[in-house]
Amino acid sequence: MTYISLEYYILVIVSLIVYYFLPVGRRWIALLTGSAVFYCFAASDIRQYVLFVCTIALSFAGALWIEAVPEPKKRKAVLWSVILISAAPLLIMKVTGILQGHLREGVERIPLIVPVGLSFYTLQIISYLADVYRGKIRAQRNPLKYALFISFFPQIVQGPIPRYEQLGWQLFEGRNFNIDNIVRGSQRILWGFFLKLMIADKAAVAVNEIFNNYRDYEGAYVWVAGILYSIQLYTDFLACTTIAQGVAELFGIEIVDNFRHPYFAVSVQDFWRRWHRSLSEWLRDYVYIPLGGNRKGTVRKYINLCITFLVSGLWHGEGIRFLFWGGLHAFYQIFGTCTAPLRNRVCEIVKLSEGTFSRRLYQTLGTCFWVMTAWIIFRANSLRSGLHMIRSMLTVVNPWVLLNGSLDSIMPYQEWVLLSASILVLFFVSRAQEKGSVREWISEQHLTVRWGLALACIAIIMIFGTYGFGYDAQAFIYGGF
Amino acid sequence: MKNTSEKSALKVLKCLIFCLLAALMAHGINRVLKIKGQEYGVYSSYAQYGGFYEMEKKTVDVLFLGSSHCYCGFSPQEFYDRYGIRSYNLGSSRQSTWLSYYWLREALKTQAPQAVVMDVYYTRVSSGDESSVQKALSYMKWSPNKAEAVRTAVKEFPELTFKSFLLPNIRFHDRWKELDREDFMLSELEPYKALKGYVPLPDRYGKNDFKMIGESEEDFVAASKAGIELQPKTDEYAEWPDTSKDYMGRIADLCKEKGIDLILVKTPTVRWTAEDHNAAVKFAEEYGLTFYDFNACRYYEALNYDYAQDNADEGHANVRGAEKICGFIGELLAGEYNVEAVRDDQWEKTAHFMEKIKKEFENGETGEAAESLSD
């Protein structure tokens, strides 16, 4: 069951009906049941379910234990023990993945039980335990309510990674029925479908072809693949978050924004303030700051930055190329900080004043280039192939393939036109969102305009979307992390 | 307070109206996107099955089932014009036996035929291809019968899903690149309903590579004397797939239960072997049915068939071939099976279409039959 499947929306509608029919104080039970059913369908193996439930039970008891221990040293020991046990499945998966990644083909690999959403709920549990330890929140006394917080179905598979103080109370306090929530939630879901089926999955056709046959495609093709993969990954993840937000909104629950137009960033540092914000904030609060952050001098700051980004790389995947990708982002930031005075001086000489459109444009294009280069490593089938592609991108000159119809062999030209048009829509919507709320603007329009927009969106997705027979539906990319 | 609840009620009402509009739009889009089942220039699926549902209840006395060999070989208008027999052709492209079975069940909901004529060409495979399933089932009305047919389709073709039949855009939305005038102007396909499932082919095969099947020693002696080469004699028979055996049995049982005469036939085709013939004979004997194989010497000669001139290609009868096959089967239905002639406006009013098609064929015009209909 995926977030764009018919079955998922049947579950959502049934849960919604039950939710609003139950007394306000009992409405969380509908969410818990929905989450349990969702996980049943999402998990391919009963052992995944058992492991998931055991982790919830253990971390629930662990949090109560942390709270009950008065002695600070012992408390810390309990915290670390519970974190280590709760995170053990994720750690085992990562370490085994790295070790097995070096095995030759044909050598039997150890089959692992990987529960759905493991990477996301493990971080959620760690932040919960750490917050209980720090006294920021009180441990939840009701195991079922705690289970709901960890397993809330709209976001269990791909996040965002919620904080207990932000999400918990919204889940447990029943919300009153408000038709505006239904309308606004549905709008978000529709936009999520547009992002997924009109951009992410369409781009995936070209991206998969070029990355999987990278030796046949050089130069301009790699540029196309790199740009499209950057857009695919963003829209795919944004679609999932948007759909999660939309479904939660149907229940009157607000889930935090996970993105703030990352490709408008003016530096790599800015990019990480806009990309997968719930993860970035988690890494900041539970890795970077506890390591000392920027409080212990420049060298320690850079070391902490490297560790944080290596953890981020490891979280994203098991291969060595993910560590490389994380390290590359740390390097970008350190290099960016070190060279900032020099770059500012150059800008002064060429009269690129701070705050001007031209300066921002160059900064944004530069950031996008560095981020895209790192995404190529991230998406490539191996570190070696990723480096090969980057070299080809920078050394092979063949721009004519963009103009002479060669791209049609990858995807029919009509699909290229649709994809380009959809990306333009995303660009203009993002620009508008930077200035204000697009949803507010829509809500101020006349009924015919609002309905016309929604119906047009449904029709476009229905007819032109990349889905159904003949297509391999792309699983949401971040669900694999 | 009242004002607030009234506002909420109004919003709920608006939402419901929007949902209704969206559903209507989705229905319209699906109508456009859905395959129209064009075969040889004739929109068979849309017109054929849509037209069948428009027939008055209990007016169809004979049904034809089978693959493209069936819809090219049996013209309901020909049967009516010559024998007054009211019939309808439910054959479809590569129609496997299970599809024939579900269409028979569907037909029996509204019609009470005296005879069912079934071309057995597609007993040889379990299923045709996926598009043949779509052509046969896309225009069947939803009922438990269709649900069962769809479940069988999903079993036969794992890439299909039940919901893709409920929401055809899942299967057909990629057709947007090939949409044509007819997809939008469905009214232009209405005239094809006059053919009642028949697809007239105007071409002439020209080659004479057809070999008859000898059923007895006399056939081989006679052929040898006349210098005609028959298919090699064999007692072997082709093994039908389990699905074919199962559904052919179900068709036979259903006809028996309803008191319908089931007549098995095979129109002339170079692709039909002596082994295929023997398998069909074996089945017919097992169920006490009659099998008229027009590939066998006795029936081919009885038709006075000229393969090069009466077939449009290797497998399908053309307009003249169909006329000959209909003549033979018509005599049989009127004589042996006592199907009575009945005057009926549903066939009366469409006679001119067939006349036009025949005239064009005689004049050697090889334009698509579809064009002659839409004029």
Coordinates of N, CA and C in Angstrom, one line a residue, chain A residues 22-175:
Chain A
L22 N -16.5 9.0 16.4 CA -16.2 8.7 17.8 C -16.3 9.9 18.7
P23 N -16.5 9.7 20.0 CA -16.5 10.9 20.9 C -15.1 11.6 20.8
V24 N -15.1 12.9 21.0 CA -13.8 13.6 20.8 C -12.6 13.0 21.6
G25 N -12.9 12.6 22.8 CA -11.8 12.0 23.6 C -11.3 10.7 23.2
R26 N -12.0 10.0 22.3 CA -11.6 8.7 21.9 C -11.2 8.7 20.4
R27 N -11.1 9.8 19.8 CA -10.8 9.9 18.4 C -9.4 9.3 18.0
W28 N -8.5 9.4 18.9 CA -7.2 8.9 18.7 C -7.2 7.4 18.4
I29 N -8.2 6.7 18.9 CA -8.3 5.3 18.7 C -8.4 5.0 17.2
A30 N -9.2 5.9 16.5 CA -9.4 5.7 15.0 C -8.1 5.8 14.3
L31 N -7.2 6.8 14.8 CA -5.9 7.0 14.1 C -5.0 5.8 14.4
L32 N -5.1 5.3 15.6 CA -4.2 4.2 16.0 C -4.6 2.9 15.2
T33 N -5.9 2.7 15.1 CA -6.4 1.5 14.3 C -6.0 1.7 12.8
G34 N -6.2 2.9 12.3 CA -5.8 3.2 10.9 C -4.3 2.9 10.7
S35 N -3.5 3.3 11.7 CA -2.1 3.1 11.6 C -1.7 1.7 11.6
A36 N -2.4 0.9 12.5 CA -2.1 -0.5 12.6 C -2.5 -1.2 11.3
V37 N -3.6 -0.9 10.7 CA -4.0 -1.5 9.5 C -3.0 -1.1 8.4
F38 N -2.7 0.2 8.3 CA -1.7 0.6 7.3 C -0.4 -0.2 7.4
Y39 N 0.1 -0.3 8.6 CA 1.4 -1.0 8.8 C 1.3 -2.5 8.4
C40 N 0.1 -3.1 8.7 CA -0.2 -4.5 8.3 C 0.0 -4.6 6.8
F41 N -0.6 -3.7 6.0 CA -0.5 -3.8 4.5 C 0.9 -3.4 4.0
A42 N 1.5 -2.4 4.7 CA 2.8 -2.0 4.3 C 3.9 -3.0 4.5
A43 N 3.8 -3.7 5.7 CA 4.9 -4.6 6.0 C 4.7 -5.9 5.2
S44 N 5.8 -6.4 4.6 CA 5.7 -7.5 3.7 C 5.9 -8.8 4.5
D45 N 6.3 -8.7 5.8 CA 6.6 -9.8 6.6 C 6.1 -9.6 8.0
I46 N 5.5 -10.6 8.6 CA 5.0 -10.4 10.0 C 6.1 -10.1 11.0
R47 N 7.4 -10.5 10.6 CA 8.5 -10.3 11.6 C 8.8 -8.8 11.6
Q48 N 8.5 -8.1 10.5 CA 8.7 -6.6 10.5 C 7.8 -6.0 11.5
Y49 N 6.6 -6.5 11.5 CA 5.5 -5.9 12.4 C 5.9 -6.2 13.8
V50 N 6.4 -7.4 14.1 CA 6.8 -7.8 15.5 C 7.9 -6.9 16.0
L51 N 8.9 -6.7 15.1 CA 10.1 -5.9 15.5 C 9.7 -4.5 15.7
F52 N 8.8 -4.0 14.9 CA 8.3 -2.6 15.1 C 7.6 -2.5 16.4
V53 N 6.7 -3.4 16.7 CA 5.9 -3.4 18.0 C 6.8 -3.5 19.2
C54 N 7.8 -4.4 19.1 CA 8.8 -4.6 20.2 C 9.6 -3.3 20.4
T55 N 10.0 -2.6 19.3 CA 10.8 -1.4 19.5 C 9.9 -0.3 20.2
I56 N 8.6 -0.3 19.8 CA 7.7 0.7 20.4 C 7.6 0.4 21.9
A57 N 7.3 -0.9 22.2 CA 7.1 -1.3 23.6 C 8.4 -1.0 24.4
L58 N 9.5 -1.3 23.9 CA 10.8 -1.1 24.6 C 11.1 0.4 24.8
S59 N 10.9 1.2 23.8 CA 11.2 2.6 24.0 C 10.2 3.3 24.9
F60 N 8.9 2.8 24.9 CA 7.9 3.3 25.8 C 8.3 3.1 27.2
A61 N 8.7 1.8 27.5 CA 9.1 1.5 28.9 C 10.4 2.2 29.2
G62 N 11.3 2.3 28.3 CA 12.6 3.0 28.5 C 12.4 4.4 28.9
A63 N 11.5 5.1 28.2 CA 11.3 6.5 28.6 C 10.8 6.7 30.0
L64 N 9.9 5.8 30.4 CA 9.3 5.8 31.8 C 10.5 5.5 32.8
W65 N 11.4 4.6 32.4 CA 12.5 4.3 33.3 C 13.4 5.5 33.4
I66 N 13.7 6.1 32.3 CA 14.6 7.3 32.3 C 14.0 8.4 33.3
E67 N 12.7 8.5 33.2 CA 12.1 9.5 34.0 C 12.1 9.1 35.5
A68 N 12.1 7.8 35.7 CA 12.0 7.3 37.1 C 13.4 7.3 37.8
V69 N 14.5 7.4 37.0 CA 15.8 7.3 37.7 C 16.2 8.7 38.1
P70 N 16.5 9.0 39.4 CA 16.8 10.4 39.8 C 18.3 10.7 39.6
E71 N 19.1 9.7 39.7 CA 20.6 10.0 39.6 C 21.0 10.3 38.2
P72 N 21.6 11.5 37.9 CA 22.0 11.9 36.6 C 22.8 10.9 35.8
K73 N 23.9 10.3 36.5 CA 24.8 9.4 35.8 C 24.0 8.2 35.3
K74 N 23.2 7.7 36.2 CA 22.5 6.4 35.9 C 21.4 6.7 34.9
R75 N 20.9 7.9 35.0 CA 19.9 8.3 34.0 C 20.5 8.3 32.6
K76 N 21.7 8.9 32.5 CA 22.4 8.9 31.2 C 22.7 7.5 30.7
A77 N 23.1 6.7 31.6 CA 23.4 5.3 31.2 C 22.1 4.6 30.7
V78 N 21.0 4.8 31.4 CA 19.7 4.2 31.0 C 19.4 4.8 29.6
L79 N 19.5 6.1 29.4 CA 19.2 6.7 28.1 C 20.0 6.1 27.0
W80 N 21.3 5.9 27.2 CA 22.1 5.4 26.1 C 21.8 3.9 25.9
S81 N 21.5 3.2 27.0 CA 21.1 1.8 26.8 C 19.8 1.7 25.9
V82 N 18.8 2.5 26.3 CA 17.5 2.4 25.6 C 17.7 2.8 24.1
I83 N 18.5 3.9 23.9 CA 18.7 4.4 22.6 C 19.4 3.3 21.8
L84 N 20.5 2.7 22.3 CA 21.2 1.7 21.6 C 20.3 0.5 21.2
I85 N 19.5 0.1 22.2 CA 18.6 -1.1 21.9 C 17.5 -0.7 20.8
S86 N 17.0 0.5 21.0 CA 15.9 0.9 20.0 C 16.5 1.2 18.6
A87 N 17.7 1.7 18.6 CA 18.3 1.9 17.3 C 19.1 0.8 16.7
A88 N 19.2 -0.3 17.5 CA 19.9 -1.5 17.1 C 19.5 -2.0 15.7
P89 N 18.2 -2.2 15.4 CA 17.9 -2.6 14.0 C 18.4 -1.7 12.9
L90 N 18.3 -0.4 13.1 CA 18.8 0.5 12.1 C 20.4 0.4 12.0
L91 N 21.0 0.4 13.2 CA 22.5 0.3 13.1 C 23.0 -1.0 12.5
I92 N 22.3 -2.1 12.8 CA 22.6 -3.4 12.2 C 22.5 -3.3 10.7
M93 N 21.3 -2.7 10.3 CA 21.0 -2.6 8.9 C 22.1 -1.8 8.2
K94 N 22.5 -0.7 8.8 CA 23.5 0.1 8.1 C 24.9 -0.6 8.1
V95 N 25.3 -1.1 9.2 CA 26.7 -1.8 9.2 C 26.7 -3.0 8.3
T96 N 25.7 -3.8 8.4 CA 25.6 -5.0 7.5 C 25.6 -4.6 6.1
G97 N 24.9 -3.5 5.8 CA 24.8 -3.0 4.4 C 26.1 -2.6 3.9
I98 N 26.9 -1.9 4.7 CA 28.2 -1.5 4.3 C 29.1 -2.7 4.1
L99 N 29.1 -3.6 5.0 CA 30.0 -4.8 4.9 C 29.6 -5.6 3.7
Q100 N 28.3 -5.8 3.6 CA 27.8 -6.7 2.5 C 28.0 -6.1 1.1
G101 N 28.1 -4.7 1.1 CA 28.3 -4.0 -0.1 C 29.6 -4.3 -0.8
H102 N 30.5 -4.8 0.0 CA 31.8 -5.1 -0.6 C 31.9 -6.6 -1.0
L103 N 30.9 -7.4 -0.7 CA 30.9 -8.8 -1.1 C 30.8 -8.9 -2.6
R104 N 31.5 -10.0 -3.1 CA 31.4 -10.2 -4.5 C 30.1 -10.7 -4.9
E105 N 29.7 -10.6 -6.2 CA 28.4 -11.2 -6.6 C 28.4 -12.7 -6.5
G106 N 27.3 -13.2 -6.1 CA 27.2 -14.7 -5.9 C 27.4 -15.1 -4.5
V107 N 28.1 -14.2 -3.7 CA 28.3 -14.5 -2.3 C 27.0 -14.3 -1.5
E108 N 26.5 -15.3 -0.8 CA 25.2 -15.2 -0.1 C 25.2 -14.0 0.9
R109 N 24.2 -13.2 0.9 CA 24.0 -12.1 1.8 C 23.1 -12.5 3.0
I110 N 23.3 -11.9 4.1 CA 22.4 -12.2 5.3 C 21.1 -11.5 5.1
P111 N 20.0 -12.3 5.1 CA 18.7 -11.6 4.9 C 18.3 -10.8 6.2
L112 N 18.0 -9.6 6.0 CA 17.7 -8.8 7.2 C 16.2 -8.5 7.3
I113 N 15.7 -8.3 8.5 CA 14.3 -7.9 8.7 C 14.4 -6.4 8.8
V114 N 13.9 -5.7 7.8 CA 13.9 -4.2 7.8 C 12.4 -3.7 7.9
P115 N 12.0 -3.3 9.1 CA 10.6 -2.8 9.2 C 10.4 -1.5 8.3
V116 N 9.2 -1.4 7.8 CA 8.9 -0.2 7.0 C 9.1 1.1 7.9
G117 N 9.7 2.1 7.3 CA 9.9 3.3 8.0 C 10.9 3.3 9.1
L118 N 11.8 2.3 9.1 CA 12.8 2.1 10.2 C 13.6 3.3 10.4
S119 N 14.1 3.9 9.3 CA 15.0 5.1 9.4 C 14.3 6.3 10.1
F120 N 13.0 6.4 9.8 CA 12.3 7.5 10.3 C 11.9 7.4 11.7
Y121 N 11.3 6.2 12.0 CA 10.8 6.1 13.4 C 11.9 5.9 14.4
T122 N 13.1 5.4 13.9 CA 14.2 5.3 14.9 C 14.6 6.7 15.4
L123 N 14.7 7.6 14.4 CA 15.1 9.0 14.8 C 14.0 9.6 15.7
Q124 N 12.8 9.3 15.4 CA 11.7 9.8 16.1 C 11.8 9.3 17.6
I125 N 12.1 8.1 17.7 CA 12.2 7.5 19.1 C 13.4 8.1 19.8
I126 N 14.5 8.3 19.1 CA 15.7 8.8 19.8 C 15.4 10.2 20.3
S127 N 14.7 11.0 19.4 CA 14.4 12.4 19.8 C 13.5 12.4 21.0
Y128 N 12.5 11.5 21.0 CA 11.6 11.4 22.1 C 12.3 11.0 23.4
L129 N 13.2 10.0 23.4 CA 13.9 9.6 24.6 C 14.8 10.7 25.1
A130 N 15.5 11.4 24.1 CA 16.4 12.5 24.5 C 15.7 13.6 25.1
D131 N 14.5 13.9 24.6 CA 13.7 15.0 25.1 C 13.2 14.7 26.5
V132 N 12.8 13.4 26.7 CA 12.4 13.0 28.1 C 13.6 13.1 29.0
Y133 N 14.7 12.7 28.6 CA 15.9 12.8 29.4 C 16.2 14.2 29.8
R134 N 16.1 15.1 28.8 CA 16.4 16.5 29.1 C 15.3 17.2 29.9
G135 N 14.2 16.5 30.1 CA 13.1 17.1 30.9 C 12.2 18.0 30.0
K136 N 12.5 18.0 28.7 CA 11.7 18.9 27.8 C 10.3 18.5 27.7
I137 N 10.1 17.2 27.8 CA 8.7 16.6 27.7 C 8.5 15.6 28.8
R138 N 7.3 15.3 29.1 CA 7.0 14.2 30.1 C 6.7 12.9 29.3
A139 N 7.2 11.8 29.8 CA 7.0 10.6 29.0 C 5.5 10.2 29.0
Q140 N 5.1 9.7 27.9 CA 3.7 9.3 27.7 C 3.4 8.1 28.6
R141 N 2.2 8.2 29.3 CA 1.9 7.1 30.2 C 1.1 6.0 29.6
N142 N 0.4 6.4 28.5 CA -0.5 5.4 27.8 C 0.3 4.8 26.6
P143 N 0.5 3.4 26.7 CA 1.3 2.8 25.7 C 0.7 2.9 24.3
L144 N -0.6 2.9 24.3 CA -1.3 2.9 23.0 C -1.2 4.3 22.3
K145 N -1.3 5.4 23.2 CA -1.1 6.7 22.6 C 0.4 6.9 22.1
Y146 N 1.3 6.3 22.9 CA 2.7 6.4 22.4 C 2.9 5.6 21.1
A147 N 2.2 4.5 21.0 CA 2.3 3.7 19.8 C 1.8 4.5 18.6
L148 N 0.7 5.3 18.9 CA 0.1 6.1 17.8 C 1.1 7.2 17.4
F149 N 1.8 7.8 18.4 CA 2.8 8.9 18.0 C 3.9 8.3 17.1
I150 N 4.3 7.1 17.4 CA 5.4 6.5 16.6 C 4.9 6.1 15.2
S151 N 3.7 5.6 15.2 CA 3.2 4.9 14.0 C 2.2 5.7 13.1
F152 N 2.0 6.9 13.4 CA 0.9 7.7 12.8 C 1.1 7.5 11.2
F153 N 0.0 6.9 10.6 CA 0.2 6.4 9.3 C 0.5 7.4 8.1
P154 N 0.1 8.6 8.2 CA 0.4 9.4 7.0 C 1.9 9.7 6.9
Q155 N 2.7 9.6 8.0 CA 4.1 10.0 7.9 C 5.0 8.9 8.3
I156 N 4.6 7.7 8.6 CA 5.4 6.6 9.1 C 6.5 6.2 8.1
V157 N 6.1 6.2 6.8 CA 7.1 5.6 5.8 C 8.2 6.6 5.4
Q158 N 7.8 7.9 5.3 CA 8.8 8.9 4.7 C 8.8 10.2 5.5
G159 N 8.4 10.1 6.7 CA 8.4 11.4 7.5 C 7.4 12.4 7.1
P160 N 7.6 13.6 7.5 CA 8.7 14.2 8.2 C 8.9 13.6 9.6
I161 N 10.1 13.8 10.1 CA 10.4 13.2 11.5 C 9.8 14.2 12.5
P162 N 8.7 13.8 13.2 CA 8.0 14.7 14.0 C 8.6 14.8 15.4
R163 N 8.4 15.8 16.1 CA 8.8 15.9 17.6 C 7.5 15.7 18.4
Y164 N 7.8 15.1 19.5 CA 6.6 14.8 20.4 C 5.8 16.0 20.8
E165 N 6.5 17.1 21.1 CA 5.8 18.2 21.6 C 5.0 18.9 20.5
Q166 N 5.4 18.6 19.3 CA 4.7 19.3 18.2 C 3.5 18.4 17.7
L167 N 3.7 17.1 17.7 CA 2.6 16.2 17.1 C 1.8 15.5 18.2
G168 N 2.4 15.1 19.3 CA 1.7 14.3 20.2 C 0.3 14.8 20.6
W169 N 0.3 16.0 21.1 CA -1.0 16.5 21.6 C -2.1 16.6 20.6
Q170 N -1.6 16.9 19.3 CA -2.6 17.0 18.2 C -3.2 15.6 18.0
L171 N -2.4 14.6 18.1 CA -3.0 13.2 17.9 C -4.0 12.8 19.0
F172 N -3.6 13.2 20.2 CA -4.4 12.6 21.4 C -5.6 13.5 21.6
E173 N -5.6 14.8 21.4 CA -6.8 15.6 21.5 C -7.6 15.4 20.3
G174 N -8.8 15.0 20.4 CA -9.7 14.8 19.2 C -10.0 16.2 18.6
R175 N -10.0 16.2 17.3 CA -10.3 17.5 16.6 C -11.7 17.5 16.2

